[in-house]
Amino acid sequence: MGIWGISARSRNWLGLCNISWRMSRQSFKHIGRRTFSDSYTVQSDDSVLPVLIIGAGPVGMTLSILLTKLGVKCAILEKNKAFSTHPQAHFINNRSMEVFRKLDGLGDEILRSQPPVEFWRKFIYCTSLTGPILGAVDHMQPQDFDQIASPVSVAHFSQYKLSRLLLKHLEKLGFHMVNSEKREHGSIGEREILMGHECIAVNGAERGVTVTASFLSKGKYMTRDIQCHFLVGTDGAGSSVRKSLGINMRGEKDLQKLVSVHFLSQELGQYLIKERPGMLFFIFNRDAIGVLVAHDLKQGEFVLQVPFYPPQQKLEDFSSEMCKRLIFKLAGLELADVNVMDIKPWVMHAEVAEKFLSCNNRIILAGDAAHRFPPAGGFGMNTGIQDAHNLAWKLASVIKGVSPISILNSYELERSQIAQFNTALSVQNFKAAMKVPAALGLDPTVANAVHRALNDTVGSILPSVLQRTILDGIFSIGRAQLSDFVLNENNPLGSARLAKLRQIFEEGQSLQLQFPAEDLGFRYRKGALVSEDDSVLNVHEAPTGRRRDYIPCSEPGSRLPHMNVKLLSNPSSKEILSTLDLVSIDKVEFVLIIAPFKESYCLARAALEVANKFKLPLKVCVMWPNGSIDGAGRTEAALTPWKSFEEVVEVKRSSDSPSWWDICQMTDRGAILVRPDEHVAWRTKSRIADPIKKMKSIFHIVTGVDCF
């Protein structure tokens, strides 16, 4: 087995990229930087772009920002000529907000720009937007605002707005957009976003990649080849990169087909602000059924999601006028200012790519290109953002000569674990969403079964008009369960259904918005880390689809717990930092957190010595207990001649608040090694007999560098 559990056979297979195009290995000049245990290094040929990212969505742009801040040259290729204005994803969870928080204030900008929390904290279930409310669920709890578990809150912010902010931050870093009409010749340069270019082929060689892109110029389609050392496919669920490589998706396909209707209505927005503000509205009545996503009540921006059953139903059936009538039926009133902006079909899947890496780790998948989830719980974009966060420091460490290319194996090991878990969790949450219509007598499986029968069995030979009539008849029978005659407390059947509905809401069995235990508490069981117990490597608590609280943990693979601290180097400053801020966003650097004790200083000196010898960036952070700022100069004296350290002191909320080491479920005689992505690489709870030998072993396992 290899360092990260990849067998030699698997590594050899990764290199068998049978995609033959014009590029040859000889076009990449061999100029090595360092010798590593696996013999692969990145070349320093300036004519070849270090990283090319396919897809300028939130994942691709976030990765571009992270890489640029880490000093890695990169560029983006985007098939569309302009950015989409369709709202799409809209919920940003705690962990993603923690990433954005460190990108030059992007997190704060999102929080300032989002709608007020009071406008979106609830999911509302009703017979119409003006009719009786069947139930309402408040998804924000007091602890979601107190910043004990995280230094930043979740956000409700449409994807296209997030993309605009990301683009603005890229422009501040020197990126600029280039239209295909203005770039007929020449290769793509660093910090360019080349619009209107679609990746149509990929050629992976041992030491580089060639991408063939198609673009429209003066009315004619042309192609160009772009060379890069690494290619990252962040080009969405229909990824051309993934398809070019022949990488299959595994999981559940076609869970549901839907039509998404993006529309504006200030009148509806103002009504809902006044009467029943919420993020999602689940509407069930005799005339129509749908889910309304309120992206911004103040701006009156909405997306209506309705089930779609092709080929009996056709996209042409959903004209702007038909969609307006549907909106009126769901709203319970005719709105004077409805403006339908966009109508598009989409398919809900729950799948993960069979692999995230290809061609000797030169081609990498991230975001929806690597995994496709039901939207329930908002896992799609958030998982992709965290893919980028995991990948950025590893790519940078390879390109800068810190680690061998084999460290990228840990990206697939770590992120595929999370993708599989989030797939299961999102499916559970989707099934929870189906409990409400089922309780009302609308079993979604019946309509889906009839639809499959019409398409896959004898029903398929029936005339299309008859198929449509049968399907419409099933829908009408189902919606009849929602009539006032049936759905009322005086009707025994209706009373029982309403009681069941109340039970679902009271017990938290309906669709959930937040999953703190999973958002903040996800843990890599294997990868670029030193596990403490091999027996639990593959043990994950099964997802329940219900909200569970986050419990801080410092086990290897976990996100570093958050606690407020102050820098001792500037005791007069009132600036409060998070422990997450101890990890730099601007360089690939590990952090060793210790308490100010002799044995811990000894370990820190050993770690600094090993890191210096093998050119591994490391900073020591000394955590002083709350109220203790004595011992000035002790750390400097203990760590001389090493200067790569800083000292912080705990900032407690109250005298009975837990200490840093209590939060980590450790004693202050331990130590924690943190990776550049703020995840724990290794920890020790006790004194180490031979710290030099131990730190060599630790750094070898985590980085892949041969320290012996």
mmCIF file of C-alpha atoms in Angstrom, residues 74-245:
data_model
loop_
_atom_site.group_PDB
_atom_site.id
_atom_site.type_symbol
_atom_site.label_atom_id
_atom_site.label_comp_id
_atom_site.label_asym_id
_atom_site.label_seq_id
_atom_site.Cartn_x
_atom_site.Cartn_y
_atom_site.Cartn_z
ATOM 1 C CA CYS A 74 -3.695 29.771 -12.745
ATOM 2 C CA ALA A 75 -6.399 30.700 -15.250
ATOM 3 C CA ILE A 76 -10.038 29.793 -15.900
ATOM 4 C CA LEU A 77 -11.776 28.523 -19.021
ATOM 5 C CA GLU A 78 -15.563 29.071 -19.158
ATOM 6 C CA LYS A 79 -17.849 27.811 -21.935
ATOM 7 C CA ASN A 80 -20.480 30.536 -21.493
ATOM 8 C CA LYS A 81 -19.913 34.017 -22.845
ATOM 9 C CA ALA A 82 -21.529 35.598 -19.793
ATOM 10 C CA PHE A 83 -22.267 34.586 -16.219
ATOM 11 C CA SER A 84 -25.682 33.155 -15.457
ATOM 12 C CA THR A 85 -28.247 35.246 -13.593
ATOM 13 C CA HIS A 86 -30.289 32.209 -12.538
ATOM 14 C CA PRO A 87 -30.218 32.090 -8.705
ATOM 15 C CA GLN A 88 -29.488 28.311 -8.403
ATOM 16 C CA ALA A 89 -27.870 27.432 -5.057
ATOM 17 C CA HIS A 90 -28.505 29.840 -2.199
ATOM 18 C CA PHE A 91 -27.564 28.384 1.196
ATOM 19 C CA ILE A 92 -23.946 28.764 2.367
ATOM 20 C CA ASN A 93 -23.138 26.624 5.387
ATOM 21 C CA ASN A 94 -20.782 27.365 8.287
ATOM 22 C CA ARG A 95 -17.700 25.664 6.864
ATOM 23 C CA SER A 96 -17.960 27.399 3.497
ATOM 24 C CA MET A 97 -18.487 30.730 5.244
ATOM 25 C CA GLU A 98 -15.322 30.060 7.256
ATOM 26 C CA VAL A 99 -13.437 29.680 3.969
ATOM 27 C CA PHE A 100 -14.965 32.888 2.572
ATOM 28 C CA ARG A 101 -14.325 34.733 5.836
ATOM 29 C CA LYS A 102 -10.562 34.473 5.255
ATOM 30 C CA LEU A 103 -10.688 35.625 1.637
ATOM 31 C CA ASP A 104 -10.124 39.333 2.271
ATOM 32 C CA GLY A 105 -13.435 39.868 4.023
ATOM 33 C CA LEU A 106 -15.614 38.019 1.494
ATOM 34 C CA GLY A 107 -17.583 36.372 4.312
ATOM 35 C CA ASP A 108 -18.459 39.715 5.868
ATOM 36 C CA GLU A 109 -19.471 41.051 2.456
ATOM 37 C CA ILE A 110 -21.843 38.107 1.984
ATOM 38 C CA LEU A 111 -23.402 38.647 5.422
ATOM 39 C CA ARG A 112 -23.901 42.347 4.703
ATOM 40 C CA SER A 113 -25.448 41.670 1.301
ATOM 41 C CA GLN A 114 -27.791 38.806 2.177
ATOM 42 C CA PRO A 115 -31.457 39.352 3.124
ATOM 43 C CA PRO A 116 -32.191 39.801 6.853
ATOM 44 C CA VAL A 117 -32.246 36.454 8.687
ATOM 45 C CA GLU A 118 -35.841 37.071 9.787
ATOM 46 C CA PHE A 119 -36.842 36.903 6.119
ATOM 47 C CA TRP A 120 -35.491 33.392 5.504
ATOM 48 C CA ARG A 121 -35.165 31.394 8.708
ATOM 49 C CA LYS A 122 -38.417 29.429 8.209
ATOM 50 C CA PHE A 123 -39.811 26.781 5.880
ATOM 51 C CA ILE A 124 -43.566 27.242 5.476
ATOM 52 C CA TYR A 125 -46.072 24.572 4.426
ATOM 53 C CA CYS A 126 -49.410 25.916 3.166
ATOM 54 C CA THR A 127 -52.366 25.416 0.839
ATOM 55 C CA SER A 128 -51.456 28.650 -0.944
ATOM 56 C CA LEU A 129 -49.293 31.653 -0.177
ATOM 57 C CA THR A 130 -52.416 33.469 0.999
ATOM 58 C CA GLY A 131 -54.230 30.409 2.337
ATOM 59 C CA PRO A 132 -54.079 28.352 5.551
ATOM 60 C CA ILE A 133 -50.643 27.438 6.930
ATOM 61 C CA LEU A 134 -50.266 23.703 7.515
ATOM 62 C CA GLY A 135 -47.042 24.122 9.449
ATOM 63 C CA ALA A 136 -43.887 26.217 9.785
ATOM 64 C CA VAL A 137 -40.397 25.172 10.832
ATOM 65 C CA ASP A 138 -37.830 27.652 12.171
ATOM 66 C CA HIS A 139 -34.391 26.360 11.181
ATOM 67 C CA MET A 140 -32.338 28.900 13.122
ATOM 68 C CA GLN A 141 -31.566 28.216 16.780
ATOM 69 C CA PRO A 142 -29.941 30.575 19.338
ATOM 70 C CA GLN A 143 -26.587 28.789 19.120
ATOM 71 C CA ASP A 144 -26.503 29.521 15.377
ATOM 72 C CA PHE A 145 -25.819 33.181 16.177
ATOM 73 C CA ASP A 146 -23.581 33.050 19.270
ATOM 74 C CA GLN A 147 -20.385 32.180 17.326
ATOM 75 C CA ILE A 148 -19.246 29.622 19.882
ATOM 76 C CA ALA A 149 -18.890 26.786 17.377
ATOM 77 C CA SER A 150 -17.757 28.978 14.488
ATOM 78 C CA PRO A 151 -16.573 32.583 14.063
ATOM 79 C CA VAL A 152 -19.161 33.164 11.337
ATOM 80 C CA SER A 153 -22.826 32.382 10.676
ATOM 81 C CA VAL A 154 -24.508 30.617 7.778
ATOM 82 C CA ALA A 155 -25.897 32.699 4.916
ATOM 83 C CA HIS A 156 -28.744 32.797 2.382
ATOM 84 C CA PHE A 157 -27.248 34.287 -0.769
ATOM 85 C CA SER A 158 -28.054 33.410 -4.384
ATOM 86 C CA GLN A 159 -25.323 31.741 -6.402
ATOM 87 C CA TYR A 160 -25.214 34.375 -9.135
ATOM 88 C CA LYS A 161 -24.692 37.074 -6.500
ATOM 89 C CA LEU A 162 -21.925 35.021 -4.911
ATOM 90 C CA SER A 163 -20.324 34.623 -8.337
ATOM 91 C CA ARG A 164 -20.329 38.405 -8.763
ATOM 92 C CA LEU A 165 -18.541 38.876 -5.445
ATOM 93 C CA LEU A 166 -16.022 36.145 -6.275
ATOM 94 C CA LEU A 167 -15.362 37.778 -9.646
ATOM 95 C CA LYS A 168 -14.810 41.124 -7.931
ATOM 96 C CA HIS A 169 -12.273 39.529 -5.585
ATOM 97 C CA LEU A 170 -10.537 37.859 -8.529
ATOM 98 C CA GLU A 171 -10.295 41.222 -10.267
ATOM 99 C CA LYS A 172 -8.671 42.658 -7.146
ATOM 100 C CA LEU A 173 -6.074 39.888 -7.487
ATOM 101 C CA GLY A 174 -5.374 40.922 -11.078
ATOM 102 C CA PHE A 175 -7.701 38.568 -12.972
ATOM 103 C CA HIS A 176 -9.508 39.870 -16.030
ATOM 104 C CA MET A 177 -12.150 38.481 -18.368
ATOM 105 C CA VAL A 178 -11.271 37.863 -22.006
ATOM 106 C CA ASN A 179 -13.944 37.303 -24.657
ATOM 107 C CA SER A 180 -13.373 34.654 -27.316
ATOM 108 C CA GLU A 181 -13.817 37.266 -30.047
ATOM 109 C CA LYS A 182 -10.809 39.157 -28.686
ATOM 110 C CA ARG A 183 -8.536 36.158 -28.299
ATOM 111 C CA GLU A 184 -8.361 34.186 -31.524
ATOM 112 C CA HIS A 185 -4.676 33.401 -31.243
ATOM 113 C CA GLY A 186 -2.138 32.773 -28.539
ATOM 114 C CA SER A 187 -2.341 30.745 -25.384
ATOM 115 C CA ILE A 188 -4.229 31.664 -22.249
ATOM 116 C CA GLY A 189 -2.229 33.683 -19.752
ATOM 117 C CA GLU A 190 -2.213 33.542 -15.974
ATOM 118 C CA ARG A 191 -5.030 35.372 -14.187
ATOM 119 C CA GLU A 192 -7.267 35.269 -17.243
ATOM 120 C CA ILE A 193 -10.891 34.152 -17.349
ATOM 121 C CA LEU A 194 -11.372 33.099 -20.943
ATOM 122 C CA MET A 195 -15.102 33.259 -21.703
ATOM 123 C CA GLY A 196 -16.922 31.451 -24.515
ATOM 124 C CA HIS A 197 -14.452 28.550 -24.590
ATOM 125 C CA GLU A 198 -15.753 25.004 -24.199
ATOM 126 C CA CYS A 199 -13.452 22.135 -23.310
ATOM 127 C CA ILE A 200 -14.044 19.453 -25.958
ATOM 128 C CA ALA A 201 -11.048 17.169 -25.432
ATOM 129 C CA VAL A 202 -8.362 16.403 -22.893
ATOM 130 C CA ASN A 203 -4.961 14.809 -23.477
ATOM 131 C CA GLY A 204 -3.157 13.720 -20.339
ATOM 132 C CA ALA A 205 0.532 12.877 -20.434
ATOM 133 C CA GLU A 206 2.882 11.937 -17.610
ATOM 134 C CA ARG A 207 4.083 15.484 -17.052
ATOM 135 C CA GLY A 208 1.275 17.684 -18.322
ATOM 136 C CA VAL A 209 -2.101 18.112 -19.945
ATOM 137 C CA THR A 210 -3.346 19.578 -23.198
ATOM 138 C CA VAL A 211 -6.896 20.903 -23.367
ATOM 139 C CA THR A 212 -8.619 21.403 -26.708
ATOM 140 C CA ALA A 213 -11.158 24.205 -26.479
ATOM 141 C CA SER A 214 -13.840 25.207 -28.970
ATOM 142 C CA PHE A 215 -14.879 28.844 -29.409
ATOM 143 C CA LEU A 216 -16.897 30.966 -31.801
ATOM 144 C CA SER A 217 -15.030 33.625 -33.733
ATOM 145 C CA LYS A 218 -16.546 35.735 -36.515
ATOM 146 C CA GLY A 219 -19.394 33.285 -36.908
ATOM 147 C CA LYS A 220 -17.156 30.219 -37.172
ATOM 148 C CA TYR A 221 -16.258 27.615 -34.570
ATOM 149 C CA MET A 222 -12.531 27.287 -34.050
ATOM 150 C CA THR A 223 -10.334 25.271 -31.701
ATOM 151 C CA ARG A 224 -7.194 25.972 -29.747
ATOM 152 C CA ASP A 225 -4.906 23.838 -27.600
ATOM 153 C CA ILE A 226 -3.904 24.995 -24.134
ATOM 154 C CA GLN A 227 -1.082 23.376 -22.197
ATOM 155 C CA CYS A 228 -0.988 23.135 -18.425
ATOM 156 C CA HIS A 229 0.677 21.094 -15.718
ATOM 157 C CA PHE A 230 -2.604 20.445 -13.907
ATOM 158 C CA LEU A 231 -6.188 20.571 -15.090
ATOM 159 C CA VAL A 232 -9.054 20.937 -12.598
ATOM 160 C CA GLY A 233 -12.574 20.229 -13.841
ATOM 161 C CA THR A 234 -15.077 22.355 -11.928
ATOM 162 C CA ASP A 235 -17.450 22.449 -14.883
ATOM 163 C CA GLY A 236 -20.606 21.238 -13.212
ATOM 164 C CA ALA A 237 -22.865 18.213 -13.208
ATOM 165 C CA GLY A 238 -22.508 17.677 -16.964
ATOM 166 C CA SER A 239 -18.705 18.031 -16.778
ATOM 167 C CA SER A 240 -17.021 17.823 -20.181
ATOM 168 C CA VAL A 241 -13.747 17.038 -18.412
ATOM 169 C CA ARG A 242 -15.254 14.029 -16.662
ATOM 170 C CA LYS A 243 -16.918 12.827 -19.861
ATOM 171 C CA SER A 244 -13.704 13.241 -21.876
ATOM 172 C CA LEU A 245 -11.937 10.996 -19.399
#
